[in-house]
PDB file of C-alpha atoms in Angstrom:
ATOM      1  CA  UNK A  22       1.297 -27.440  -2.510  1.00 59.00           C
ATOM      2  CA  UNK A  23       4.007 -25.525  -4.594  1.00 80.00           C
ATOM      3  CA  UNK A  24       2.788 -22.480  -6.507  1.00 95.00           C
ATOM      4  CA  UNK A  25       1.820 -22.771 -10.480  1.00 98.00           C
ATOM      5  CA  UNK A  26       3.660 -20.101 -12.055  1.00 98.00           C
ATOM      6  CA  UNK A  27       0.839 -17.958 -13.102  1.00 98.00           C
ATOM      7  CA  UNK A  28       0.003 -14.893 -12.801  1.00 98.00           C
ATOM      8  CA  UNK A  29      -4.091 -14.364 -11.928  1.00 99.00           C
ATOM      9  CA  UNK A  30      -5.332 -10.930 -12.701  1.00 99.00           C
ATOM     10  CA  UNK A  31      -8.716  -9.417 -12.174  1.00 99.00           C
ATOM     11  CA  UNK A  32     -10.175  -6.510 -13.878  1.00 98.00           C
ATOM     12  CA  UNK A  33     -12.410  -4.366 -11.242  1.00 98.00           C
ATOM     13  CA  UNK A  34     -14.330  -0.997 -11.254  1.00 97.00           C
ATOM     14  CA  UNK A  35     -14.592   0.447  -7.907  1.00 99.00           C
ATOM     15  CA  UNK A  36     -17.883  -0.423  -7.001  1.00 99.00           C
ATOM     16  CA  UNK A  37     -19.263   3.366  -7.011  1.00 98.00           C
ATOM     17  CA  UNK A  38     -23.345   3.910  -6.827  1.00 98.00           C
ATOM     18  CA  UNK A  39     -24.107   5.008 -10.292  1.00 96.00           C
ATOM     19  CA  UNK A  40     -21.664   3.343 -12.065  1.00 96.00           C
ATOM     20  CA  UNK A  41     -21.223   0.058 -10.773  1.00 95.00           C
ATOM     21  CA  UNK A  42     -23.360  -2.617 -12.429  1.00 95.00           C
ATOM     22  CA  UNK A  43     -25.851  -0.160 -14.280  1.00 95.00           C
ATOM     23  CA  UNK A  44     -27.920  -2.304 -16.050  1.00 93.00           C
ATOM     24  CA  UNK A  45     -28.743  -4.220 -12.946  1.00 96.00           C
ATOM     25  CA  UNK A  46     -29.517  -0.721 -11.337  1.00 96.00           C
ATOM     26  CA  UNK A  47     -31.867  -0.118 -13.206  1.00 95.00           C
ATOM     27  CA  UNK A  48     -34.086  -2.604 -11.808  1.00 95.00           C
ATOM     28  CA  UNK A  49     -33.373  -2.703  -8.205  1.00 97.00           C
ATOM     29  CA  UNK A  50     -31.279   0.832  -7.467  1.00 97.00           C
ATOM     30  CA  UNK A  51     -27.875   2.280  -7.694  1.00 98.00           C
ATOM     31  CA  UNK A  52     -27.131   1.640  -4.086  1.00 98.00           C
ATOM     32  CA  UNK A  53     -27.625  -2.377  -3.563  1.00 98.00           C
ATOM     33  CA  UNK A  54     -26.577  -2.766  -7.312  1.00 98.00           C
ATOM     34  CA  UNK A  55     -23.270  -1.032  -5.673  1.00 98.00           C
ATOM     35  CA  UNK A  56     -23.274  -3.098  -2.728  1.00 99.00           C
ATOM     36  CA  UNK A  57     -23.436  -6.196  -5.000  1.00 99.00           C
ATOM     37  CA  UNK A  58     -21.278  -5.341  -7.381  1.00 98.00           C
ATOM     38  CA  UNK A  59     -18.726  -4.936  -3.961  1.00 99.00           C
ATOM     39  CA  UNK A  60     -19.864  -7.891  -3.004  1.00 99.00           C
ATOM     40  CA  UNK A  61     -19.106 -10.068  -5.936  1.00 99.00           C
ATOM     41  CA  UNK A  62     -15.751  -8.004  -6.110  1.00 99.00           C
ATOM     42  CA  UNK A  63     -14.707  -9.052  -2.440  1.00 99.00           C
ATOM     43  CA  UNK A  64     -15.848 -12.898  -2.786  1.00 99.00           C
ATOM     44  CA  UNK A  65     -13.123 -12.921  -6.401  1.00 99.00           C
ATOM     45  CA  UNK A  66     -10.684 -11.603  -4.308  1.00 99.00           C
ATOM     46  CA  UNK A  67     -10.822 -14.229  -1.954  1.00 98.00           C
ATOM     47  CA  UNK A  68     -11.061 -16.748  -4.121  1.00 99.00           C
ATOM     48  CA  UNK A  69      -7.626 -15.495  -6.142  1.00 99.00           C
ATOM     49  CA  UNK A  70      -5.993 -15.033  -2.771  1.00 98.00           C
ATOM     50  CA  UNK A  71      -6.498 -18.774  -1.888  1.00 98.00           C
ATOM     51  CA  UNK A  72      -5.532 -20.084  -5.420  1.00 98.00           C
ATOM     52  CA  UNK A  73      -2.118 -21.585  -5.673  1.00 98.00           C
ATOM     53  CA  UNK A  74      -0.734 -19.340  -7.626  1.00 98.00           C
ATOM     54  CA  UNK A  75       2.892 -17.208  -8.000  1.00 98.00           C
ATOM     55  CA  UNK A  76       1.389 -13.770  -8.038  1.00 98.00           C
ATOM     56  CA  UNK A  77      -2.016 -12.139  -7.989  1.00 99.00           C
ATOM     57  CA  UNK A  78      -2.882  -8.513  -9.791  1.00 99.00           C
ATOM     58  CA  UNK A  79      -5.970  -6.388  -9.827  1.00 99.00           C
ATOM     59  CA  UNK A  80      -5.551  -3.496 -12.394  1.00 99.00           C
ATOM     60  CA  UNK A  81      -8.281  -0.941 -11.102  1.00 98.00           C
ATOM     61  CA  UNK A  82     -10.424   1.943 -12.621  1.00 98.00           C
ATOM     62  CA  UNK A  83     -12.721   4.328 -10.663  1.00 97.00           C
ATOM     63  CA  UNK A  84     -13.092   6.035  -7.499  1.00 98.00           C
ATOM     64  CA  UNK A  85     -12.218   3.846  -4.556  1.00 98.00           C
ATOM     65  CA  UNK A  86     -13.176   6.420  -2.158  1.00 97.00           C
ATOM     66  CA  UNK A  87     -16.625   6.437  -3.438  1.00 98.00           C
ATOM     67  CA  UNK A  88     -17.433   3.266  -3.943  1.00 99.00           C
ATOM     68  CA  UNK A  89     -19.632   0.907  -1.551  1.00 98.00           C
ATOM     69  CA  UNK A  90     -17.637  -1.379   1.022  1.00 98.00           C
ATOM     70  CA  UNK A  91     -14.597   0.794   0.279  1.00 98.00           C
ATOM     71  CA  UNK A  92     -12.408  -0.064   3.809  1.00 98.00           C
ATOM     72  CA  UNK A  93     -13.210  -3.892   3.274  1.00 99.00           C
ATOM     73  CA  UNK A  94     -11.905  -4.076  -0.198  1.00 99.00           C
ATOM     74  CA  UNK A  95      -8.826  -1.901   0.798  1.00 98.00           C
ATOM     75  CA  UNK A  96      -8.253  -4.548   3.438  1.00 98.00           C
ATOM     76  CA  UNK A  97      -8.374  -7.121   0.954  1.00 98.00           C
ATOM     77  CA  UNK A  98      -6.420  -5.461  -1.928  1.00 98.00           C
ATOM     78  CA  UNK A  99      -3.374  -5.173   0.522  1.00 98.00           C
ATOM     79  CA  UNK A 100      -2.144  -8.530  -0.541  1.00 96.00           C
ATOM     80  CA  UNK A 101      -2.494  -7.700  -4.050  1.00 99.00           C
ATOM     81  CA  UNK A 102      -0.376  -5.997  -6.700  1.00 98.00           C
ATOM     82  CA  UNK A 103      -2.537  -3.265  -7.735  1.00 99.00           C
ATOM     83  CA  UNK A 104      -2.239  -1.290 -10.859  1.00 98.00           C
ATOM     84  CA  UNK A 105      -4.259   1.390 -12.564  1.00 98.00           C
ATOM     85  CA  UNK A 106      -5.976   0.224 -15.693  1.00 98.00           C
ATOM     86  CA  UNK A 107      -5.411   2.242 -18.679  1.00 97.00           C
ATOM     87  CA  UNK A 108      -6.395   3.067 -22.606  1.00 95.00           C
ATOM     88  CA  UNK A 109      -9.476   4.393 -24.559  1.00 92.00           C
ATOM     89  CA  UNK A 110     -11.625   1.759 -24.508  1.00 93.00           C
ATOM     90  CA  UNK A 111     -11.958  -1.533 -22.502  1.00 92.00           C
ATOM     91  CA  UNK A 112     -10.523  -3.464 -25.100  1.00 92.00           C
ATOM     92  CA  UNK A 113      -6.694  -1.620 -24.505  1.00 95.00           C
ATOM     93  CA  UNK A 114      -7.428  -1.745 -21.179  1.00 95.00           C
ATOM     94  CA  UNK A 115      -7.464  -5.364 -21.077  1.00 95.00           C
ATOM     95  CA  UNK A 116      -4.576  -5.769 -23.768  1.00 95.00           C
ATOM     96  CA  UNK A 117      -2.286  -3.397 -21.254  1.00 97.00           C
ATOM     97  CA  UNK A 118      -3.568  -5.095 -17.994  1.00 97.00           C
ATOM     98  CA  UNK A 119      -2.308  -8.377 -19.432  1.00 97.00           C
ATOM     99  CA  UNK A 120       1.328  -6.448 -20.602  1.00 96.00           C
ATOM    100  CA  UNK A 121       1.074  -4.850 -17.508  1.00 97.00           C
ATOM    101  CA  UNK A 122       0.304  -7.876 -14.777  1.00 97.00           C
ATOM    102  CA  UNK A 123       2.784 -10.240 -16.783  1.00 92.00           C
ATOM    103  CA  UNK A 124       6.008 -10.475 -14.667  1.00 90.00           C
ATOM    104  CA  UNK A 125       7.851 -13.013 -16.670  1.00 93.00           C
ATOM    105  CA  UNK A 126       4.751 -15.406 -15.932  1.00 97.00           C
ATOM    106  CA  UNK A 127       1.270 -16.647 -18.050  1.00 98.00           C
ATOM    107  CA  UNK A 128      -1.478 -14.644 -17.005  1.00 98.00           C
ATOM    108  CA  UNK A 129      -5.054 -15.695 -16.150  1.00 99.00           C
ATOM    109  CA  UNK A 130      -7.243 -12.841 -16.574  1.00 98.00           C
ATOM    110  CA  UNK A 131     -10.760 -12.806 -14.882  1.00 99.00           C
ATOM    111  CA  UNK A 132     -13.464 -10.051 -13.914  1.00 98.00           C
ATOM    112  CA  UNK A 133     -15.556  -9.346 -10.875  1.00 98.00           C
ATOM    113  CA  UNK A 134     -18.795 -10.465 -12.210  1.00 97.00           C
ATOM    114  CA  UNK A 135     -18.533 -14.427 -11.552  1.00 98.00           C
ATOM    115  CA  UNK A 136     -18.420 -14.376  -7.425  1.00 99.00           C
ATOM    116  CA  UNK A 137     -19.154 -18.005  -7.907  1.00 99.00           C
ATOM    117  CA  UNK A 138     -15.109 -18.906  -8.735  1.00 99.00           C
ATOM    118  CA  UNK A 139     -13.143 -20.975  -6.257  1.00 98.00           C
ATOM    119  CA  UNK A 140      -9.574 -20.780  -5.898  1.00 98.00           C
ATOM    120  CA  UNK A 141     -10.075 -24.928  -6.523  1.00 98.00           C
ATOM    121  CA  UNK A 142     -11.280 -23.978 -10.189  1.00 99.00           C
ATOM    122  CA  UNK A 143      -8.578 -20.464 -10.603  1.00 99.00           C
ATOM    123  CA  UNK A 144      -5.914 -23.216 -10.350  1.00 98.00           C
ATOM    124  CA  UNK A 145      -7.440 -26.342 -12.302  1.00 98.00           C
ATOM    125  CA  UNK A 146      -7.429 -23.289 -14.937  1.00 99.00           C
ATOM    126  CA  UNK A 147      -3.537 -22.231 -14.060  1.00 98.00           C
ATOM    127  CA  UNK A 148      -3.352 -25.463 -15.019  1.00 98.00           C
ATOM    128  CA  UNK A 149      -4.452 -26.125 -17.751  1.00 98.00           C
ATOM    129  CA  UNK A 150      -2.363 -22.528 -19.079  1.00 98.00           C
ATOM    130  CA  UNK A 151       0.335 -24.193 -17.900  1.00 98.00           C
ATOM    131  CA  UNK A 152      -0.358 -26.663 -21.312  1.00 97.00           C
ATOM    132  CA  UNK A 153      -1.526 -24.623 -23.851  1.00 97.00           C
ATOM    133  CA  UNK A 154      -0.435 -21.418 -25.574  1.00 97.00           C
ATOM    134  CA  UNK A 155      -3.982 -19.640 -24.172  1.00 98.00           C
ATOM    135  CA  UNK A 156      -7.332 -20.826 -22.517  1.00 98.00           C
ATOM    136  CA  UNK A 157     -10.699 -19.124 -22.521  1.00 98.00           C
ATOM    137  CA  UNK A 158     -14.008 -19.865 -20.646  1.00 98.00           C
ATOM    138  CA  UNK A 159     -17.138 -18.701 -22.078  1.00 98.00           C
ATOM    139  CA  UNK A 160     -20.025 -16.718 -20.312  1.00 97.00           C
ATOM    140  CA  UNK A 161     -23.714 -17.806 -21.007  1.00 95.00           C
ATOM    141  CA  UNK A 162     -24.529 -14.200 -22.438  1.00 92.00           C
ATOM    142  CA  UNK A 163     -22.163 -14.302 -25.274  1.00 94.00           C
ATOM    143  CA  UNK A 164     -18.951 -12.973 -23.763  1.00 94.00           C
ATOM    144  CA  UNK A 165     -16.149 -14.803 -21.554  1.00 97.00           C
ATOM    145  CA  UNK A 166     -15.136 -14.758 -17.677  1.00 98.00           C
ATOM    146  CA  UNK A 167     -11.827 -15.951 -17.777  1.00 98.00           C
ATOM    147  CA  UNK A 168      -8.975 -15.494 -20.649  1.00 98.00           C
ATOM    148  CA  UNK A 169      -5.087 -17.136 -20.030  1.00 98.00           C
ATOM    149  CA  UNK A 170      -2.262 -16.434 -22.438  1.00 98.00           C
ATOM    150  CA  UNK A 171       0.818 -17.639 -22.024  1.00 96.00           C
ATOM    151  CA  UNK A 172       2.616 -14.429 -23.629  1.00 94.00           C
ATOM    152  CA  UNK A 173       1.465 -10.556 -22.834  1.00 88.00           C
ATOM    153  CA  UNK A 174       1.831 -10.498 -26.693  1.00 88.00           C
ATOM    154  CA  UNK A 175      -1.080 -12.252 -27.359  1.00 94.00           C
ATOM    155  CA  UNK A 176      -3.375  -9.986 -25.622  1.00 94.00           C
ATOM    156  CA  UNK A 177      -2.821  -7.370 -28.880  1.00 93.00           C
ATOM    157  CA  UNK A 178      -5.600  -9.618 -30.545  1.00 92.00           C
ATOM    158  CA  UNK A 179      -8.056  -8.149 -28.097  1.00 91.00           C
ATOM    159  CA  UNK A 180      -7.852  -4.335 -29.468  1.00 92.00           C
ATOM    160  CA  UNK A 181     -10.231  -3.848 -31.476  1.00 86.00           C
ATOM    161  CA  UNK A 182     -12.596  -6.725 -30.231  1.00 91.00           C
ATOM    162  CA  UNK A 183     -16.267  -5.062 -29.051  1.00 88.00           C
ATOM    163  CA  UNK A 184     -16.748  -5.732 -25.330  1.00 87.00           C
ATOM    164  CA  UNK A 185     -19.735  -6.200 -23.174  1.00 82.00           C
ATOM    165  CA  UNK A 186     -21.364  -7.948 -26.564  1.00 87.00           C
ATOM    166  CA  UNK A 187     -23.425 -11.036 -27.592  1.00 88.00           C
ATOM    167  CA  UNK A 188     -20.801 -11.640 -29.928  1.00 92.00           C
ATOM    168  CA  UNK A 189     -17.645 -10.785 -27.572  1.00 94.00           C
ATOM    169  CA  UNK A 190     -16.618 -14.481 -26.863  1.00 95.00           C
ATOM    170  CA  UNK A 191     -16.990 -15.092 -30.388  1.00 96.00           C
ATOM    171  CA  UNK A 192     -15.069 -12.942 -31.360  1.00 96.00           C
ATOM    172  CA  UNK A 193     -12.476 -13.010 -29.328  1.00 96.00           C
ATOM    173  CA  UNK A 194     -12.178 -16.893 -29.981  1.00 97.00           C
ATOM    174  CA  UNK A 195     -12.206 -15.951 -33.894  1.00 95.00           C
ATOM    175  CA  UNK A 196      -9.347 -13.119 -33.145  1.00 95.00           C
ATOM    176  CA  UNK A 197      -7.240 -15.747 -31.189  1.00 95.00           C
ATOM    177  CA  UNK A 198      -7.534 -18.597 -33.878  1.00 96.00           C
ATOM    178  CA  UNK A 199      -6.826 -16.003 -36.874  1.00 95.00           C
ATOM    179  CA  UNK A 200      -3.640 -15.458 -35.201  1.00 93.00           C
ATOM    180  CA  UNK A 201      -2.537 -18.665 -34.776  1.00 95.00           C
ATOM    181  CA  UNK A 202      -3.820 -19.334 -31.223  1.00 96.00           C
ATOM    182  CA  UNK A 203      -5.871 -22.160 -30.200  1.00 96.00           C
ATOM    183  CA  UNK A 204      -7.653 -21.974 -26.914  1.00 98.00           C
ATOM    184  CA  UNK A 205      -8.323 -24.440 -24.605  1.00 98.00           C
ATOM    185  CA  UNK A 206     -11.824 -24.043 -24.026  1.00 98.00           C
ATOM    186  CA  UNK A 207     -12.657 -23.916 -20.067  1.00 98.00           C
ATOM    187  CA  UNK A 208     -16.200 -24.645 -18.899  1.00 96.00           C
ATOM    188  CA  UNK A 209     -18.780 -21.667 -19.421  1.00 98.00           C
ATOM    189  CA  UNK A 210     -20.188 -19.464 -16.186  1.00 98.00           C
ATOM    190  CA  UNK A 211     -23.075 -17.466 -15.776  1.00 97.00           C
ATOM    191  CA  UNK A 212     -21.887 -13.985 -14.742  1.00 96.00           C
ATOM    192  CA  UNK A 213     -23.870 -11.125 -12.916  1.00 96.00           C
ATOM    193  CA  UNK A 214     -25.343  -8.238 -15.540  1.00 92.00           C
ATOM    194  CA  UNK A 215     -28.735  -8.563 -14.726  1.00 94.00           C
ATOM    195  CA  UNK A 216     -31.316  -9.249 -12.227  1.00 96.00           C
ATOM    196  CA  UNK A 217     -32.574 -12.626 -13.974  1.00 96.00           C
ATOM    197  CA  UNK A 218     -28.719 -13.636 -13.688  1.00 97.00           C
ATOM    198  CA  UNK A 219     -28.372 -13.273  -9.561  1.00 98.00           C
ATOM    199  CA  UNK A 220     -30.359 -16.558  -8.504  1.00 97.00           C
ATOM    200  CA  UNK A 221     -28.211 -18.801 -10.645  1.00 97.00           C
ATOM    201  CA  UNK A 222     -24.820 -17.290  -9.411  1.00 98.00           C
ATOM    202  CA  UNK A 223     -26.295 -17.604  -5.832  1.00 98.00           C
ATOM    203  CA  UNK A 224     -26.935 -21.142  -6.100  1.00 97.00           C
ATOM    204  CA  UNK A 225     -23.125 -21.643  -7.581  1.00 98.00           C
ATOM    205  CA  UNK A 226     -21.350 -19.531  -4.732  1.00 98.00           C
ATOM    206  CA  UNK A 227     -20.367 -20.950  -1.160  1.00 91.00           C
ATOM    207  CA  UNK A 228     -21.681 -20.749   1.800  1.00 87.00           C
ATOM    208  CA  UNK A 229     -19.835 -18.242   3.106  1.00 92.00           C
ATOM    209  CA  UNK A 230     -20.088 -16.190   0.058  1.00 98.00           C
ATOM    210  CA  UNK A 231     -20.868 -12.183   0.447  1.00 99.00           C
ATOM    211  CA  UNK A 232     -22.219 -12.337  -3.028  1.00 99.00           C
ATOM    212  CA  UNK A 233     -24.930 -14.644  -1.965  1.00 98.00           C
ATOM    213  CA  UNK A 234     -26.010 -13.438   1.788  1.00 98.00           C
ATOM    214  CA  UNK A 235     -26.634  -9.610   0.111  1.00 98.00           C
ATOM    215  CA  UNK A 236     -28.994 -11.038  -2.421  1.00 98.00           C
ATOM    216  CA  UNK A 237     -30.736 -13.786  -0.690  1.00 97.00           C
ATOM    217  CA  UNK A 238     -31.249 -10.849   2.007  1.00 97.00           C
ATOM    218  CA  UNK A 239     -32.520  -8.285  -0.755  1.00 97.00           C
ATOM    219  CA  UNK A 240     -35.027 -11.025  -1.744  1.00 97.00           C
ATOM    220  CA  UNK A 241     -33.261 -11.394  -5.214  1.00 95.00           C
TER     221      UNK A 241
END
């Protein structure tokens, strides 16, 4: 199978106890809400690394060093393109990963909180940017888990656009349309925030997935 010319980038936060997947934390502790969140992080990467694709990004933020699982997601990062994420708020950072990852090809943009992604489903979505000036997937909780554009020019309509919201899919849908972009609309995910959210991912990742052993063994 030839590559799709696309470009999949994934937005990840070191996986650092105390900072990594806080609201979950706060239930079951900073440490295994680290070791999850490194978790999740690993089973993207290998799901990106398998997909059919031209060329494969992670723009970063935080302290690798400190964060849980650090050697195996060095490991894994090696055949990456890594770059540092940067701007004020996580709205610029996503507008200059996009500007950033672009390399003359679409980009499909995706976090590290749906572990459940295959690399079958990363390319069905290439795909499908392949047709259409931009697609988005929404998340159950009101924001999105995977956002395509076929130009790093669109991504300006995410400035300004509050993150980590009920109304962030919403929103960004509304930005996209009021600027003459009309997303294909991908199927929705449940991502990984908080505690109620794990048993539902679980039952949507492989068998072999890291995601799934840590929690099943945590009796989450």
């Amino acid at each position: 199978m030839s590559d799709l010319p696309v470009t999949v980038l994934v937005l990840a936060k070191a996986p650092e106890p105390g900072r990594a997947k806080t609201r979950l934390a706060a239930t079951i502790g900073e440490h295994l809400a680290a070791n999850i969140a490194a978790a999740a992080l690993l089973d993207t990467l290998d799901a990106v690394a398998a997909a059919p694709v031209a060329a494969r990004v992670v723009a970063l933020t935080g302290d690798l060093d400190a964060a849980a699982r650090a050697h195996d997601i060095r490991r894994r990062l090696e055949s990456f393109t890594v770059i540092p994420q940067r701007g004020d708020d996580f709205a610029d950072r996503l507008a200059n990963a996009h500007v950033d990852a672009a390399n003359g090809y679409p980009v499909l943009q995706i976090g590290m909180d749906t572990p459940q992604v295959t690399a079958e489903l990363l390319a069905d979505c290439a795909r499908r940017l392949l047709e259409t000036p931009a697609v988005l997937g929404m998340a159950f909780d009101g924001g999105w888990w995977v956002l395509g554009l076929r130009t790093p020019a669109a991504a300006q309509f995410l400035r300004g656009i509050p993150m980590s919201t009920p109304d962030t899919g919403r929103l960004t849908l509304k930005s996209l349309r009021n600027n003459g972009i009309d997303p294909t609309m991908l199927s929705p995910l449940v991502d990984v925030d908080l505690i109620e959210d794990i048993a539902a991912v679980r039952d949507a990742c492989g068998p072999g997935s890291r995601f799934a052993r840590i929690t099943r063994a945590a009796g989450l």
